[in-house]
mmCIF file of C-alpha atoms in Angstrom:
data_model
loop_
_atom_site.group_PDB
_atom_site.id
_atom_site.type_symbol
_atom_site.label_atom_id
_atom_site.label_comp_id
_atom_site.label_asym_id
_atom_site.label_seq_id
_atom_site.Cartn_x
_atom_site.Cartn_y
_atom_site.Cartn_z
ATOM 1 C CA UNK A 1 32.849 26.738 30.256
ATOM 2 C CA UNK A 2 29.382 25.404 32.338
ATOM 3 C CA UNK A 3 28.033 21.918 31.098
ATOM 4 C CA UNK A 4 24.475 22.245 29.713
ATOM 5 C CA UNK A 5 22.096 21.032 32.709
ATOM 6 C CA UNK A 6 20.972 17.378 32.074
ATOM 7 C CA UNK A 7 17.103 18.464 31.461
ATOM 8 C CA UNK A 8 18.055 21.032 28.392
ATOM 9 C CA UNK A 9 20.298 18.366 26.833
ATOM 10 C CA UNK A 10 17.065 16.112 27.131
ATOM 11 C CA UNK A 11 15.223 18.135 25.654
ATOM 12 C CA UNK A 12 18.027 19.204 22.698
ATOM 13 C CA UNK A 13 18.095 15.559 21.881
ATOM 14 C CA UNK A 14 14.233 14.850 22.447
ATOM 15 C CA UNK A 15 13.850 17.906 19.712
ATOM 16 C CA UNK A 16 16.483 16.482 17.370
ATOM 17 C CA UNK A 17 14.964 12.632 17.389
ATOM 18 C CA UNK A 18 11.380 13.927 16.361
ATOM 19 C CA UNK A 19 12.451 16.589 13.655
ATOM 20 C CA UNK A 20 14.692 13.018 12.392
ATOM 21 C CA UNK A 21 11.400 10.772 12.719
ATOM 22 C CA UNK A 22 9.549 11.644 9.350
ATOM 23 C CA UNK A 23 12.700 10.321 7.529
ATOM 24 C CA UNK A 24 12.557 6.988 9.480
ATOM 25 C CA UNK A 25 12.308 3.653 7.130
ATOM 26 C CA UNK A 26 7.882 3.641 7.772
ATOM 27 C CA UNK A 27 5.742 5.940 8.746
ATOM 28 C CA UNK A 28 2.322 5.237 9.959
ATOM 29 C CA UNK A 29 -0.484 6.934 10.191
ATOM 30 C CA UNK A 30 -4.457 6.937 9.873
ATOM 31 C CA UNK A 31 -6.163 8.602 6.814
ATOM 32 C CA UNK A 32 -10.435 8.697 6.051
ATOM 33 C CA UNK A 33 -10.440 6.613 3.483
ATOM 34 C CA UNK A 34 -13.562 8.206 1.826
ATOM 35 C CA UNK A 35 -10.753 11.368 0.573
ATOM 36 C CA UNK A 36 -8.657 8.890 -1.399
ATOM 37 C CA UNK A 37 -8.371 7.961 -4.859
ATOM 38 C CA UNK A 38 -8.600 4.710 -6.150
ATOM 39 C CA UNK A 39 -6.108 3.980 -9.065
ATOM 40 C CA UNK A 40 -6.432 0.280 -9.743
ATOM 41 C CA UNK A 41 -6.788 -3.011 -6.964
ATOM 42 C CA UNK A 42 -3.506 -2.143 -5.581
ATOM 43 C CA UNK A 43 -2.506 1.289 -5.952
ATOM 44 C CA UNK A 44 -4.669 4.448 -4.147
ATOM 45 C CA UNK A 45 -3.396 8.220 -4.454
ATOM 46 C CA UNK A 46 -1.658 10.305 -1.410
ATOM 47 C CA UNK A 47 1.330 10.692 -2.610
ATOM 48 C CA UNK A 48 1.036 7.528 -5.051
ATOM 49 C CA UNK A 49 0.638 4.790 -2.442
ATOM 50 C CA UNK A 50 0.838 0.455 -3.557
ATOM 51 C CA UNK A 51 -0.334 -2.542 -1.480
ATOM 52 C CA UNK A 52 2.480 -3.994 -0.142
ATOM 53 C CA UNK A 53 3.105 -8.326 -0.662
ATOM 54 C CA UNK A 54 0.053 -7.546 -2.852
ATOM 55 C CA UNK A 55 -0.994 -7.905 -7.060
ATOM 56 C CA UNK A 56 -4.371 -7.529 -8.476
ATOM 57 C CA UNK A 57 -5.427 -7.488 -12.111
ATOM 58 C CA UNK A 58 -4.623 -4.548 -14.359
ATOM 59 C CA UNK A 59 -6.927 -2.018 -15.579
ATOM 60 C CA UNK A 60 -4.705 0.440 -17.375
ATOM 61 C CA UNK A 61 -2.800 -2.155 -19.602
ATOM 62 C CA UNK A 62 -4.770 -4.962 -19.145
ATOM 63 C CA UNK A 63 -3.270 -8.427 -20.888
ATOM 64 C CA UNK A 64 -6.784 -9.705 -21.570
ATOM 65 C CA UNK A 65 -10.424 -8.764 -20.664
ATOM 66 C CA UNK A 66 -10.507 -11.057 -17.983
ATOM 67 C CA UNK A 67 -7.885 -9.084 -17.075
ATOM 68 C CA UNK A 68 -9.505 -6.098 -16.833
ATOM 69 C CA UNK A 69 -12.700 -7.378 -15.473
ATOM 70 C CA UNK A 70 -11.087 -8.524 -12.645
ATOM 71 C CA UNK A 71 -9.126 -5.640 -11.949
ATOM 72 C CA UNK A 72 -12.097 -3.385 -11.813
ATOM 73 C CA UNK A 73 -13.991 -5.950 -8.905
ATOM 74 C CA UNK A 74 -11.044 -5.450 -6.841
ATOM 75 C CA UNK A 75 -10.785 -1.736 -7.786
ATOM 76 C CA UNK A 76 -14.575 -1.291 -6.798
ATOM 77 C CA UNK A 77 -14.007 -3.947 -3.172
ATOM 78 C CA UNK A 78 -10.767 -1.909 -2.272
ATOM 79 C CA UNK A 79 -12.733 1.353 -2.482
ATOM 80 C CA UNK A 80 -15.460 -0.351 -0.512
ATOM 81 C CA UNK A 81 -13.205 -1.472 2.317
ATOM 82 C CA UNK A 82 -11.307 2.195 2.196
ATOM 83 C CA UNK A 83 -14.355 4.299 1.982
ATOM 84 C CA UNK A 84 -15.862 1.994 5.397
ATOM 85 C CA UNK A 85 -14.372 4.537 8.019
ATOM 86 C CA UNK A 86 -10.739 5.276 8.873
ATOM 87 C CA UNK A 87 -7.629 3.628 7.051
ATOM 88 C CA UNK A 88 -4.512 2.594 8.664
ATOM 89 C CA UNK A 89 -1.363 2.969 6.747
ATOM 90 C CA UNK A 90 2.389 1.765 6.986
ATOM 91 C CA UNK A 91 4.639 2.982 4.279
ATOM 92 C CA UNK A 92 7.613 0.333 3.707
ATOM 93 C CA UNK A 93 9.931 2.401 0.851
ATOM 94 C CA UNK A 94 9.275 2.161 -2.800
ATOM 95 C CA UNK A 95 9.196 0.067 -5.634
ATOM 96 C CA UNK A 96 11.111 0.421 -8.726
ATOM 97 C CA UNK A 97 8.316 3.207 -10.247
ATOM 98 C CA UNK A 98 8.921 5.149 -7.616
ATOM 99 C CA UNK A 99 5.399 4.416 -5.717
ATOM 100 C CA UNK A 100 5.559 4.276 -1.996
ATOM 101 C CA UNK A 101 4.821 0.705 -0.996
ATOM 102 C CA UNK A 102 2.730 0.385 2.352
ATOM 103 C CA UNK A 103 0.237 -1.802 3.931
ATOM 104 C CA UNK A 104 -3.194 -0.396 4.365
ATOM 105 C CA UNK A 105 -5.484 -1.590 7.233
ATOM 106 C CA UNK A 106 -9.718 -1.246 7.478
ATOM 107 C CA UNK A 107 -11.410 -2.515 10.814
ATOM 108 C CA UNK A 108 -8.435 -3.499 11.820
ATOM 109 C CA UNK A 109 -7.694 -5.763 8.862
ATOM 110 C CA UNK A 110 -5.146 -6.149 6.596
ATOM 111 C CA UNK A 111 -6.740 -4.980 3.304
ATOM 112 C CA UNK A 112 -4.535 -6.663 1.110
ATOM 113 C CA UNK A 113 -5.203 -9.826 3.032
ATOM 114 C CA UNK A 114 -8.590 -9.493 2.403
ATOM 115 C CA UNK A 115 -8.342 -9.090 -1.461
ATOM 116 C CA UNK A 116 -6.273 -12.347 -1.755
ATOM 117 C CA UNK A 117 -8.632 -14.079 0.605
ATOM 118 C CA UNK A 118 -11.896 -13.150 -1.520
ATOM 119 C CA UNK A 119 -10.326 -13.652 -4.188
ATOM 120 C CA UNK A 120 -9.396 -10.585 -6.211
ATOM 121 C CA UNK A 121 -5.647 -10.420 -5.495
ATOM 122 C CA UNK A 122 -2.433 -13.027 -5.608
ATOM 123 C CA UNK A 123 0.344 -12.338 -3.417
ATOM 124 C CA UNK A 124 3.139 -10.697 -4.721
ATOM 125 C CA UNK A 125 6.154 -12.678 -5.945
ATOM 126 C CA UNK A 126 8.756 -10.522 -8.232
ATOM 127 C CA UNK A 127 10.356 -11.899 -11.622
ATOM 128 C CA UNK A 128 9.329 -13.346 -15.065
ATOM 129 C CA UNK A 129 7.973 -16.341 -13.889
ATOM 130 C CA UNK A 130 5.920 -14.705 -11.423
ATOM 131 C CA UNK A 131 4.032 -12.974 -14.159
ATOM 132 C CA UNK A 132 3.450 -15.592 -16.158
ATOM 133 C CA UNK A 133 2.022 -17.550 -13.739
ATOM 134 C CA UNK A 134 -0.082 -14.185 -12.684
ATOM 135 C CA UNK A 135 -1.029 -13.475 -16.240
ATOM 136 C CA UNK A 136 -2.089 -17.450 -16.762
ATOM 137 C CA UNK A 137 -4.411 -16.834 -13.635
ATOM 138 C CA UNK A 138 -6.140 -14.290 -14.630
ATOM 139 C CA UNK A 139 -6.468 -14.865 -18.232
ATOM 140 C CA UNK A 140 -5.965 -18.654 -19.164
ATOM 141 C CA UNK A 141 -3.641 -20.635 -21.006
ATOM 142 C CA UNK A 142 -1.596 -19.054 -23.964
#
C-alpha cells in the first residue's frame, strides 16, 4: 500500500481543521450594526447575543422606574454606537438562559466599556449580593 504524498495529507488535514473551526470556543466576526435588533442595554438579536463582563438596567422587568428609565438610555446609546458603521463581535459561550455571551466592538472600542464609562452600565459580578448592590444603584435604598 503507497503512503498518501505529503501535499494531499496537507491538504486532508487543512480541510478537516476549517470544517472543525465554527465549533471552536469564540468565533469572531464583523456584522453592520444598522441590521440588528436591540433588546435591552445588554442584549442585541443574531442569534440572541449578551454583552459580555457587562449589566445595564432592565426594561422588560424593571425593579423600579428608575430602573427602567435607565435601561432605555442605554438601550437607545447601544443602538447609537451599533448603528455607527460596522460591529465587531467575539462570542465567549453562554450564560445560564441560553444567550450567547460575546463582546461587541464599534470604532474599535469596546462597547460595553463604553456603557460603564458613560455611565449606563455596571460591570458584571454574578450572585445575590451582586444584585442587590445593582438594584440599590439603580433604584435607591429599600
Amino acid at each position: 500500500m503507497r503512503t498518501m504524498p505529503r501535499r494531499a495529507a496537507f491538504l486532508l488535514l487543512s480541510s478537516l481543521c476549517l470544517a472543525l473551526l465554527p465549533m471552536a470556543g469564540t468565533h469572531a466576526e464583523t456584522i453592520d450594526g444598522r441590521r440588528v435588533v436591540i433588546i435591552d442595554g445588554d442584549t442585541i438579536a443574531l442569534g440572541r447575543e449578551r454583552l459580555l463582563n457587562v449589566d445595564t438596567p432592565e426594561t422588560f422587568r424593571p425593579r423600579c422606574d428608575a430602573d427602567l428609565v435607565a435601561g432605555l438610555r442605554a438601550k437607545e446609546r447601544l443602538a447609537e454606537l451599533l448603528r455607527a458603521g460596522p460591529v465587531g463581535i467575539d462570542r465567549h459561550g453562554e450564560d445560564r438562559y441560553r444567550r450567547t455571551l460575546a463582546r461587541l466592538s464599534a470604532g474599535g472600542r469596546d462597547v460595553g466599556e463604553i456603557l460603564i464609562a458613560e455611565g449606563l452600565a455596571l460591570p458584571w459580578r454574578d450572585g445575590r449580593a451582586a444584585w442587590e448592590e445593582r438594584r440599590r444603584h439603580w433604584c435607591g435604598q429599600r
